[in-house]
Coordinates of C-alpha atoms and ligand atoms in Angstrom, one line a residue:
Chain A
X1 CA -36.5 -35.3 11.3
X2 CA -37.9 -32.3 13.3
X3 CA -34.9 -33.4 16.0
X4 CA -32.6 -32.8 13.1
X5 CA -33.9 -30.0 11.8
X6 CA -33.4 -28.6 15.7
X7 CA -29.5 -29.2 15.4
X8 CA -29.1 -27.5 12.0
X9 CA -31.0 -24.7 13.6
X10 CA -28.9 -24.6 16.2
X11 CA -25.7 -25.1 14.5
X12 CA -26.6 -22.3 12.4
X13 CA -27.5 -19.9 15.4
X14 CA -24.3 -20.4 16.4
X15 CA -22.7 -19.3 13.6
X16 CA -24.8 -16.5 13.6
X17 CA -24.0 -15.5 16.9
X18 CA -20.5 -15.5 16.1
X19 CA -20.9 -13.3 13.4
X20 CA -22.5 -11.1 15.3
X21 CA -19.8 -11.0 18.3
X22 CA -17.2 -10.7 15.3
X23 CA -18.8 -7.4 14.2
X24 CA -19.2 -5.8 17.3
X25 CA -15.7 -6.5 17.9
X26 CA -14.8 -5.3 14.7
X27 CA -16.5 -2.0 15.4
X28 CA -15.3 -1.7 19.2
X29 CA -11.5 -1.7 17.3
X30 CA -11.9 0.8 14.6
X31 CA -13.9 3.0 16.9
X32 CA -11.5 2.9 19.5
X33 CA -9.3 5.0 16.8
X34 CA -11.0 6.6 14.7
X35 CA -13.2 8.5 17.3
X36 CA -10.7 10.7 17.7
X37 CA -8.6 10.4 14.8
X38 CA -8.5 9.9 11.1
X39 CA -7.6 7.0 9.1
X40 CA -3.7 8.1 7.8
X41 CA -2.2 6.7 4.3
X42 CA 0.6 4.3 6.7
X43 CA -2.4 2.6 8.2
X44 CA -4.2 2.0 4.3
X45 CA -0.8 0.6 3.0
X46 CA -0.5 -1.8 5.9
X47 CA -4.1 -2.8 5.4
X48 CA -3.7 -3.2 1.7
X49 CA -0.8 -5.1 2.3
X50 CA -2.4 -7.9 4.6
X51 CA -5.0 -8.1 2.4
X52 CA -2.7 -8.6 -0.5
X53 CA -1.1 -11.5 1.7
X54 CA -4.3 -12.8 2.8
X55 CA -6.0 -12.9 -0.2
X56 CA -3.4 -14.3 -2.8
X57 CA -4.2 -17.9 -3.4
X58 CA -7.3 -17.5 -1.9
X59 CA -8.8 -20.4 -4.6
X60 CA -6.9 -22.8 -3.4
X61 CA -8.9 -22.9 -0.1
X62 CA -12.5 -22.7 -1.5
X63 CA -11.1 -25.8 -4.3
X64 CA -9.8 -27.6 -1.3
X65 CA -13.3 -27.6 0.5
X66 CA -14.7 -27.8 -2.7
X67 CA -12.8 -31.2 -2.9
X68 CA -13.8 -32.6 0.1
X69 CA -15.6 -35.9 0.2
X70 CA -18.6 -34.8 2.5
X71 CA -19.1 -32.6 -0.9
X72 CA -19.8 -35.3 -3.2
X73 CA -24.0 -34.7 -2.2
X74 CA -23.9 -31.3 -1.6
X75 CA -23.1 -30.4 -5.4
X76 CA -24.8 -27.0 -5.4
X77 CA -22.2 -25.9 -2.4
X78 CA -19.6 -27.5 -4.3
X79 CA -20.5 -25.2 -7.3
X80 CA -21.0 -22.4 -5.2
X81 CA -17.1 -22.7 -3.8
X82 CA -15.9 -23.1 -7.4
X83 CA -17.6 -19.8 -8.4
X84 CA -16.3 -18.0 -5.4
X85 CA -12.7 -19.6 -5.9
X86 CA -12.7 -17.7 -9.5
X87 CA -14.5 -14.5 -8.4
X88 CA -12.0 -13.8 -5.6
X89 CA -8.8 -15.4 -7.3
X90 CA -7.6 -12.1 -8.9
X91 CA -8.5 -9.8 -6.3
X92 CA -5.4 -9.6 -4.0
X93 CA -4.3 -8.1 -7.2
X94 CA -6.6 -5.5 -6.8
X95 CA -4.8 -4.4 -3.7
X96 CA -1.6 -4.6 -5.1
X97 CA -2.2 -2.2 -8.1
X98 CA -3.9 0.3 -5.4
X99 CA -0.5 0.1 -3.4
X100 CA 1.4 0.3 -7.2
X101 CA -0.6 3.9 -7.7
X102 CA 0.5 4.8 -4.3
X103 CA 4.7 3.8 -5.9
X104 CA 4.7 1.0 -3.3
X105 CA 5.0 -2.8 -3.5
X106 CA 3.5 -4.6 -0.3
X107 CA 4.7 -4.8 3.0
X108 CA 5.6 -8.2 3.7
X109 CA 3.9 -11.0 5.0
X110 CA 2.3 -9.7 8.7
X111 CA 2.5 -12.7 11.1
X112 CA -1.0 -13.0 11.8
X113 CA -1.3 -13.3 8.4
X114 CA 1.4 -16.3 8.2
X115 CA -0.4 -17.7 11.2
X116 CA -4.1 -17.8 9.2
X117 CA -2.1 -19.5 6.4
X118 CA -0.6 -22.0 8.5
X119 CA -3.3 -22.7 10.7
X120 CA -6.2 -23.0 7.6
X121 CA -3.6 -23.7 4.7
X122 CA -3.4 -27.4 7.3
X123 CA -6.8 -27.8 8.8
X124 CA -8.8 -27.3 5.1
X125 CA -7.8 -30.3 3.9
X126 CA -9.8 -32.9 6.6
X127 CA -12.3 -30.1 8.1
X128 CA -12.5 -27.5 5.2
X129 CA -15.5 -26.1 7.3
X130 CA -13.4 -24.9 9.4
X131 CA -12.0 -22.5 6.7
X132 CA -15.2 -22.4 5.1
X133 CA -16.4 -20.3 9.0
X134 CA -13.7 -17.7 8.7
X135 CA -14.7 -17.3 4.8
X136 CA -18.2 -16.4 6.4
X137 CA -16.7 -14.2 9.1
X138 CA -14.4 -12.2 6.5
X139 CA -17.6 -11.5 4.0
X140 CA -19.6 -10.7 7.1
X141 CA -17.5 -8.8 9.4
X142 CA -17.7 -5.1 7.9
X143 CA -21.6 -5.7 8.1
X144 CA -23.7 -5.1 11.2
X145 CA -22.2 -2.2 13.7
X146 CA -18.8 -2.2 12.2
X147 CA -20.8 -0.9 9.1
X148 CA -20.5 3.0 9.8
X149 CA -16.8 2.7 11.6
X150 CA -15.9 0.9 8.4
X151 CA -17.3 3.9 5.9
X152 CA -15.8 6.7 8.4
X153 CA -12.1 4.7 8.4
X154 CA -12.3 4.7 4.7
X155 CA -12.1 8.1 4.1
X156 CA -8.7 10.2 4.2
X157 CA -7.6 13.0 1.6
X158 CA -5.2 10.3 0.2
X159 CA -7.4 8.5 -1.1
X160 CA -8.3 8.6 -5.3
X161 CA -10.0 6.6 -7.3
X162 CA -6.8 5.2 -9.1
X163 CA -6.1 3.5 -5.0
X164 CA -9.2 2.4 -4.0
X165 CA -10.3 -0.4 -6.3
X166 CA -9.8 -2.9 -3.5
X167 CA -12.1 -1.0 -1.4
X168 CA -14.8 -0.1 -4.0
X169 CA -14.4 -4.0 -5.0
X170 CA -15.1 -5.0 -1.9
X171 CA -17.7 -2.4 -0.5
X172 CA -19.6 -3.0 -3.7
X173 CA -19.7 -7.0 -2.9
X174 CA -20.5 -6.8 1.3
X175 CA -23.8 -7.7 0.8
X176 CA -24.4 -10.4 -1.8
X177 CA -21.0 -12.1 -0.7
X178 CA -22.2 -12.1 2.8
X179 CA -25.2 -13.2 2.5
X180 CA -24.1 -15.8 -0.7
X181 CA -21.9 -17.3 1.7
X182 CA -24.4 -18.1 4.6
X183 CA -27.6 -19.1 1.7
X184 CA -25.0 -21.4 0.5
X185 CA -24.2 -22.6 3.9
X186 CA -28.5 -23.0 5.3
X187 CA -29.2 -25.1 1.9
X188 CA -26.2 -27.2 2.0
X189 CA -28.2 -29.8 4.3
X190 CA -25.2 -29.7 6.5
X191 CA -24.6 -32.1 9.8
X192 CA -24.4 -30.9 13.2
X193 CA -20.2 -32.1 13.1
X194 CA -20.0 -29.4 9.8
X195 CA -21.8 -26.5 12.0
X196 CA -19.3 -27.3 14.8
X197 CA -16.1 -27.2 12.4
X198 CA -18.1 -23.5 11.1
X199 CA -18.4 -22.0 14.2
X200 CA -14.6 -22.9 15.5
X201 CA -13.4 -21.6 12.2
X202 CA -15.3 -18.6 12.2
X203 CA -14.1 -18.1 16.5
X204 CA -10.5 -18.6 15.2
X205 CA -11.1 -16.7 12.2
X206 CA -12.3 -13.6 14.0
X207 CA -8.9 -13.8 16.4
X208 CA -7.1 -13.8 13.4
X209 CA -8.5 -11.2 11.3
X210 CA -9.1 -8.9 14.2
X211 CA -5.2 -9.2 14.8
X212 CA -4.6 -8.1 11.1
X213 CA -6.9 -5.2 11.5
X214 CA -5.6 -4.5 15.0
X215 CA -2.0 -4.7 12.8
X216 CA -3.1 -2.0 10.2
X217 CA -4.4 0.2 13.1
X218 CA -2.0 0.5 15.7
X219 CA 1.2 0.0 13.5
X220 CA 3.3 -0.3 16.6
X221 CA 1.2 -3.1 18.7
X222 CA 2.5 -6.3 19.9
X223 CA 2.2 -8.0 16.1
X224 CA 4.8 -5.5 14.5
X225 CA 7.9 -6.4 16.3
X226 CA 8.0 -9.0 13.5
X227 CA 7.7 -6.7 11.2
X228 CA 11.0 -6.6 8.9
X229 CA 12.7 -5.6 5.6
X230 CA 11.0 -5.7 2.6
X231 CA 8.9 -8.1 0.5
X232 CA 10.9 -9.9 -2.5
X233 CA 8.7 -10.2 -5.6
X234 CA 9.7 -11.9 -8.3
X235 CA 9.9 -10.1 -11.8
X236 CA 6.7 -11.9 -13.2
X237 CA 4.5 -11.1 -10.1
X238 CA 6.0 -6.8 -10.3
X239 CA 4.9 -7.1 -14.0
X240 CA 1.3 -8.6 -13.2
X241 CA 0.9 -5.9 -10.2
X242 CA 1.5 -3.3 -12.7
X243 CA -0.1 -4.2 -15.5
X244 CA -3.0 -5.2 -13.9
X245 CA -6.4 -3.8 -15.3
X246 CA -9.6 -4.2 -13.7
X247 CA -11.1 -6.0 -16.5
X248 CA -8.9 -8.9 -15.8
X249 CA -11.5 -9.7 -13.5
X250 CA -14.6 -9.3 -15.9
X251 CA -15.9 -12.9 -17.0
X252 CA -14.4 -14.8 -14.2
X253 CA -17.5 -14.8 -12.0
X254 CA -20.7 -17.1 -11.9
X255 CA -21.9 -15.2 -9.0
X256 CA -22.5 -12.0 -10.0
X257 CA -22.1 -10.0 -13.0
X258 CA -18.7 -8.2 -13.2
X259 CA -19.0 -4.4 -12.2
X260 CA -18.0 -2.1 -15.3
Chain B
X1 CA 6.8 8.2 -20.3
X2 CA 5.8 8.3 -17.1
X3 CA 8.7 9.7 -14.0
X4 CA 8.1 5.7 -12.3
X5 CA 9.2 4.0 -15.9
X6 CA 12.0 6.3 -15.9
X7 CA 13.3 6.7 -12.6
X8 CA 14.7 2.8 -12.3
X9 CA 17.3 1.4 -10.5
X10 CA 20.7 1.2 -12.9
X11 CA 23.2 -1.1 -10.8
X12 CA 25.7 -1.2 -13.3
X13 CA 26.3 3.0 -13.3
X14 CA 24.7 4.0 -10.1
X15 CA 25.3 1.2 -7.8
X16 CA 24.8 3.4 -5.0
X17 CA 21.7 5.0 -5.9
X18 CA 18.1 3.1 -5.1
X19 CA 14.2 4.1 -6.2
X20 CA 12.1 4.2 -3.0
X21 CA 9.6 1.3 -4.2
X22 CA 8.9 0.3 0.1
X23 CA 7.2 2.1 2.7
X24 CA 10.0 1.3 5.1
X25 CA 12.9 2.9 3.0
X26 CA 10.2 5.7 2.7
X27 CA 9.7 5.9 6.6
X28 CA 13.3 5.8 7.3
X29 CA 13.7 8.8 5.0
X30 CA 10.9 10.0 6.5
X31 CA 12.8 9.8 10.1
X32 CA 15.7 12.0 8.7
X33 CA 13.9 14.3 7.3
X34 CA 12.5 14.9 10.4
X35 CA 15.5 15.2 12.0
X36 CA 16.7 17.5 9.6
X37 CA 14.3 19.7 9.2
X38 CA 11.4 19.4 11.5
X39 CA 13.9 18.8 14.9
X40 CA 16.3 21.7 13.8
X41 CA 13.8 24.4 13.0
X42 CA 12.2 23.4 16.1
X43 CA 8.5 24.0 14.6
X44 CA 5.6 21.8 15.0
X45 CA 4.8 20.2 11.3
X46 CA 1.6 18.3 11.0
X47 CA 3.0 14.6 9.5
X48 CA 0.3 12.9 7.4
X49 CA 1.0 9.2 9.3
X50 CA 0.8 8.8 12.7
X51 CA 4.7 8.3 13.3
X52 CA 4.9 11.8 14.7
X53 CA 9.0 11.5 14.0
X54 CA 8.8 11.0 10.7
X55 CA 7.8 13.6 8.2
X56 CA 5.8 12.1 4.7
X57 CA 3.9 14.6 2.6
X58 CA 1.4 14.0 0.2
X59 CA 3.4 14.3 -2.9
X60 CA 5.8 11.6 -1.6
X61 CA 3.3 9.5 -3.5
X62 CA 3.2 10.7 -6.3
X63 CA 6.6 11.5 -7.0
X64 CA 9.8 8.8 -6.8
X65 CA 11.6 9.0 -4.0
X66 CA 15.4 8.2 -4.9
X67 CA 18.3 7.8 -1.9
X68 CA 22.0 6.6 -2.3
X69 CA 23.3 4.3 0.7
X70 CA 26.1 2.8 2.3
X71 CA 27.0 -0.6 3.9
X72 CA 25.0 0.9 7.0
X73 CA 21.9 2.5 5.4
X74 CA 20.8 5.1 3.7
X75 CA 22.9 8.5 3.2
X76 CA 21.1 10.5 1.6
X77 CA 18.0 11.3 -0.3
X78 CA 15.5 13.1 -2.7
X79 CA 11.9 13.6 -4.2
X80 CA 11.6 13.6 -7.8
X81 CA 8.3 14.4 -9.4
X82 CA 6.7 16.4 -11.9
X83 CA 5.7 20.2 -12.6
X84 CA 2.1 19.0 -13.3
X85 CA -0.3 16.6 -11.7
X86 CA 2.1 16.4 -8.5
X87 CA 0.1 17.2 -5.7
X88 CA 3.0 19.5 -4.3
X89 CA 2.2 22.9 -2.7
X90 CA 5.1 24.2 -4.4
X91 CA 3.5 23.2 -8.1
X92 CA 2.4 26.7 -8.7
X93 CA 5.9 28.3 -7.4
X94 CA 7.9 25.5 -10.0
X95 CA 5.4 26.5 -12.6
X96 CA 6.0 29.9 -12.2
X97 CA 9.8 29.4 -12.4
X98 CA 9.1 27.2 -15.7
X99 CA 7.5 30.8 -17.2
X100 CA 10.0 33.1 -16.2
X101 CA 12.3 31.1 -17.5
X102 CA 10.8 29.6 -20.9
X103 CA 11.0 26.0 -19.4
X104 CA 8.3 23.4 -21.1
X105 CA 6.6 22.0 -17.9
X106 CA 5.9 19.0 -19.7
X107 CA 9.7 17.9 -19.7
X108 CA 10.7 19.6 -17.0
X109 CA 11.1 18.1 -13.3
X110 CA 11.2 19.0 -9.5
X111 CA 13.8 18.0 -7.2
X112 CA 12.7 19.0 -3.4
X113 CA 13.6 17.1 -0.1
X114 CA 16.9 17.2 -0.4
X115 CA 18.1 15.6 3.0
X116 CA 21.2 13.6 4.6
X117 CA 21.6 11.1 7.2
X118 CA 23.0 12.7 10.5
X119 CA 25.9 10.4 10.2
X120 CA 27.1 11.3 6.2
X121 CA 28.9 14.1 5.2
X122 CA 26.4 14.4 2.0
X123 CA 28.6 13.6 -0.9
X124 CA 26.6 11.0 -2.1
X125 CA 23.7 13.8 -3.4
X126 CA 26.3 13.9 -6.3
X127 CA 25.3 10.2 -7.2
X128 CA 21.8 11.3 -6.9
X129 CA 21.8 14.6 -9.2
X130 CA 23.3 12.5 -12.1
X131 CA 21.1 9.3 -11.6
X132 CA 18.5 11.5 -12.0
X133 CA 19.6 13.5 -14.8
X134 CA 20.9 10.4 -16.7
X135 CA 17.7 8.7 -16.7
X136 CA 15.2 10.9 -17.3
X137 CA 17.0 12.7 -20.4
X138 CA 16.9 9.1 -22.0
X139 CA 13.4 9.3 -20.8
X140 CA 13.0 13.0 -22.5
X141 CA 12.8 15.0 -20.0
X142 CA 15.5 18.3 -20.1
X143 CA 14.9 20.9 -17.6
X144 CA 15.0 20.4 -13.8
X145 CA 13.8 22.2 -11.4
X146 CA 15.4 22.3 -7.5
X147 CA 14.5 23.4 -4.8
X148 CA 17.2 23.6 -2.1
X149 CA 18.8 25.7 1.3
X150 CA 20.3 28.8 0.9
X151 CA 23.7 27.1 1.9
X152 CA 23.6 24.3 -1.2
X153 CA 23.3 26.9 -4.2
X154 CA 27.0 26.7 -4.6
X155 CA 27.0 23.2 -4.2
X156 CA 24.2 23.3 -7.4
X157 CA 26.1 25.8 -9.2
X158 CA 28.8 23.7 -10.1
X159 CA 26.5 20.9 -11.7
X160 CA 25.2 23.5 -14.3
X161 CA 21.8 25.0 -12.4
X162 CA 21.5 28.2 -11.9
X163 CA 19.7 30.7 -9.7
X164 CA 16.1 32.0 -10.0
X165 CA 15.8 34.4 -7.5
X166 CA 13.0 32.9 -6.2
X167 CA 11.8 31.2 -3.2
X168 CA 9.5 30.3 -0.8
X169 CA 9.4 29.8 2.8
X170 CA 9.1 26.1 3.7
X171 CA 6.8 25.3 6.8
X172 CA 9.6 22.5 8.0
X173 CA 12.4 23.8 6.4
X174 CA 12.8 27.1 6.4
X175 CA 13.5 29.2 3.6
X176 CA 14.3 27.2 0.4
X177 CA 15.8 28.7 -3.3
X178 CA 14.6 27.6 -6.6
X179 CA 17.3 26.9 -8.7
X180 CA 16.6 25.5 -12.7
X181 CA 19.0 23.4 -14.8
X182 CA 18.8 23.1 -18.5
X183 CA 20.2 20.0 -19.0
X184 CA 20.3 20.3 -23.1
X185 CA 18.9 17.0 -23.5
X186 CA 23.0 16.2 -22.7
X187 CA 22.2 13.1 -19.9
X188 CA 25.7 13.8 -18.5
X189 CA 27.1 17.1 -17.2
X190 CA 30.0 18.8 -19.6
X191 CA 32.6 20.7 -18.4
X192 CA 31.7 23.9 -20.4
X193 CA 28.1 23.4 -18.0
X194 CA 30.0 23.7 -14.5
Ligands
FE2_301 FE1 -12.3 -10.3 -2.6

């Protein structure tokens, strides 16, 4: 037992240290811009716009791990994931509407973004811990250092409370999401194989999300010479974005209680 | 209802004519404005994004942005937007225009940024001017406000607006006129207008 209890230790250490690495990374990018500059309004609609594309059909990943076998005794996770899967569904809507008060639809799809979708979208369904490491990486990584540079790139004269719901959302949530995500994780009586799938989701994760960022930052780095045309929305999806109110998201969650 | 509701794309009529709803189509115009205006007067002009060829301004979102365009791109283009609640340094000139001239500034407009690609001789503004003015008079609105170049007041004249006599020095473009149009509540321009 104590031998096992060693390895989950371990495992989780790992994960931790990961976390940490992605932060300071996180804060080594925004700082290497925003000391000297501030954020500008083409930088916030290209990172609304990969979180729209990153976030839509987000459930579907936490129901896929969710629906994993190695599940079927770790019911309070499970429930967990299901919780999570209906607190975030709606949210890449939030985004949307911001970029809507701003008179613009997304951009399309970055290719980092098409990457994390083909890469996770493929490796959820036989290792969904994998996927389940980035989740911990993207509620974690705006915590730690990256904290301040985070708060000073979200600040521009552009910015009103009509176009910053996603932000607000998501500032509001850092903490209990975080931290949800990891309690979940330590009390899920993982095995050393599931901490090993975590960490390597959460390495690949951090590549990935810090290529987004990078993306939104620097709109003319190596990722943007795929950037093309516009995005094609169907009429239905234009009609949701617009109409969207943020009490759509009241009542969904088991997690926390809705913000008024 | 609000200018965004109104200011839609109408293929049938104005198959020319498109509603900026893209940041890209709004950085291109961006780019020719530039061009236009910034390049030409050869003054510095802080941009708000960090494309430091491309000139965006904070009304540009929240106003509509309308262009016409051709097989290779855009030809020309304009800002649409409101008296009040724009966020346009101009608002207080336009409102003071509305007074003079006994305009409601709840139906009346503002047409600035008035620009055309390097390559187009221009003609397509006409599309623009009667998109916007078919549109919004189904939408209620009657008056418009525009603000244009010295040069263009003739071009105005003969779609019904009329001179102000007042105007403002533009930090990228110079000095511009402030013309108004009463419309009527007529969405297309009659002959006795011109
Ligand atoms: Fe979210």
């Amino acid at each position: 037992m104590p031998d096992c209890d060693m390895r989950e230790a371990h495992g989780l250490l790992d994960l931790y240290a990961c976390i940490d690495d992605a932060q300071e990374r996180f804060a080594g990018l925004l700082k290497s811009y925003l000391v000297d500059h501030p954020t500008t309004i083409d930088q916030y609609i290209r990172y609304l716009s990969f979180q729209y594309h990153l976030t839509k059909d987000v459930q579907r990943y936490f129901l896929a791990i969710a629906a994993h076998g190695d599940l079927s005794r770790r019911r309070r996770l499970r429930e967990f994931l299901c919780s999570f899967a209906n607190e975030e569904e709606l949210h890449y809507l939030v985004a949307a509407n911001d970029l809507a008060r701003l008179g613009l639809r997304p951009l399309p799809m970055p290719f980092d973004v098409e990457l994390w979708h083909h890469y996770f979208g493929k490796v959820v369904v036989d290792r969904p811990f994998v996927r389940l490491g980035a989740a911990a990486i993207l509620e974690n990584i705006s915590d730690g250092p990256a904290k301040e540079w985070v708060k000073k790139a979200l600040q521009g004269s552009f910015l009103t409370r009509d176009n910053t719901k996603f932000l607000v959302l998501h500032q509001h949530e850092v903490l209990p999401h975080g931290n949800q995500i990891l309690n979940a994780i330590e009390e899920g009586d993982l095995e050393p194989h599931h901490f090993a799938d975590l960490s390597e989701g959460a390495r690949k994760g951090t590549v990935l999300y810090l290529r987004m960022a990078e993306w939104a930052i620097r709109p003319t780095t190596l990722a943007s010479i795929c950037d093309h045309g516009t995005i094609s929305l169907d009429q239905q999806e234009e009609q949701r974005i617009a109409n969207f109110s943020m009490t759509e998201l009241g009542g969904t969650s088991g997690l926390q209680q809705a913000t008024p | 209802m609000p200018l965004r509701d109104a200011l839609v794309e109408h293929a049938d009529r104005f198959p020319l004519v498109g509603v900026v709803r893209d940041y890209p189509v709004l950085r291109r115009i961006g780019e020719i404005r530039h061009r236009q205006y910034v390049e030409r007067q050869g003054k510095a002009y802080g941009s708000m994004v960090l494309d430091r060829q491309c000139l965006i301004e904070p009304s540009d979102f929240t106003s509509v942005n309308i262009y016409a365009r051709d097989a290779r791109g855009i030809t020309c283009a304009m800002r649409v937007g409101e008296v009040l609640g724009d966020r346009n340094p101009y608002s207080p000139l336009f409102e003071k225009a509305a007074r003079r001239f006994g305009l409601s500034v709840e139906t009346t407009l503002t047409c600035t940024r008035l620009v055309r690609a390097p390559r187009h001789s221009g003609r397509h503004a006409v599309h623009l001017i009667r998109f916007v003015r078919w549109q919004t008079v189904h939408a209620g609105w009657r008056y418009c406000i525009m603000q244009t170049a010295e040069k263009l007041v003739p071009f105005f004249r003969k779609f019904g607006f009329t001179e102000t006599g007042i105007w403002a020095d533009d930090p990228a473009a110079g000095r511009l006129q402030v013309l108004v149009l009463d419309t009527n509540m007529r969405p297309t321009q009659e002959e006795s207008d011109a």
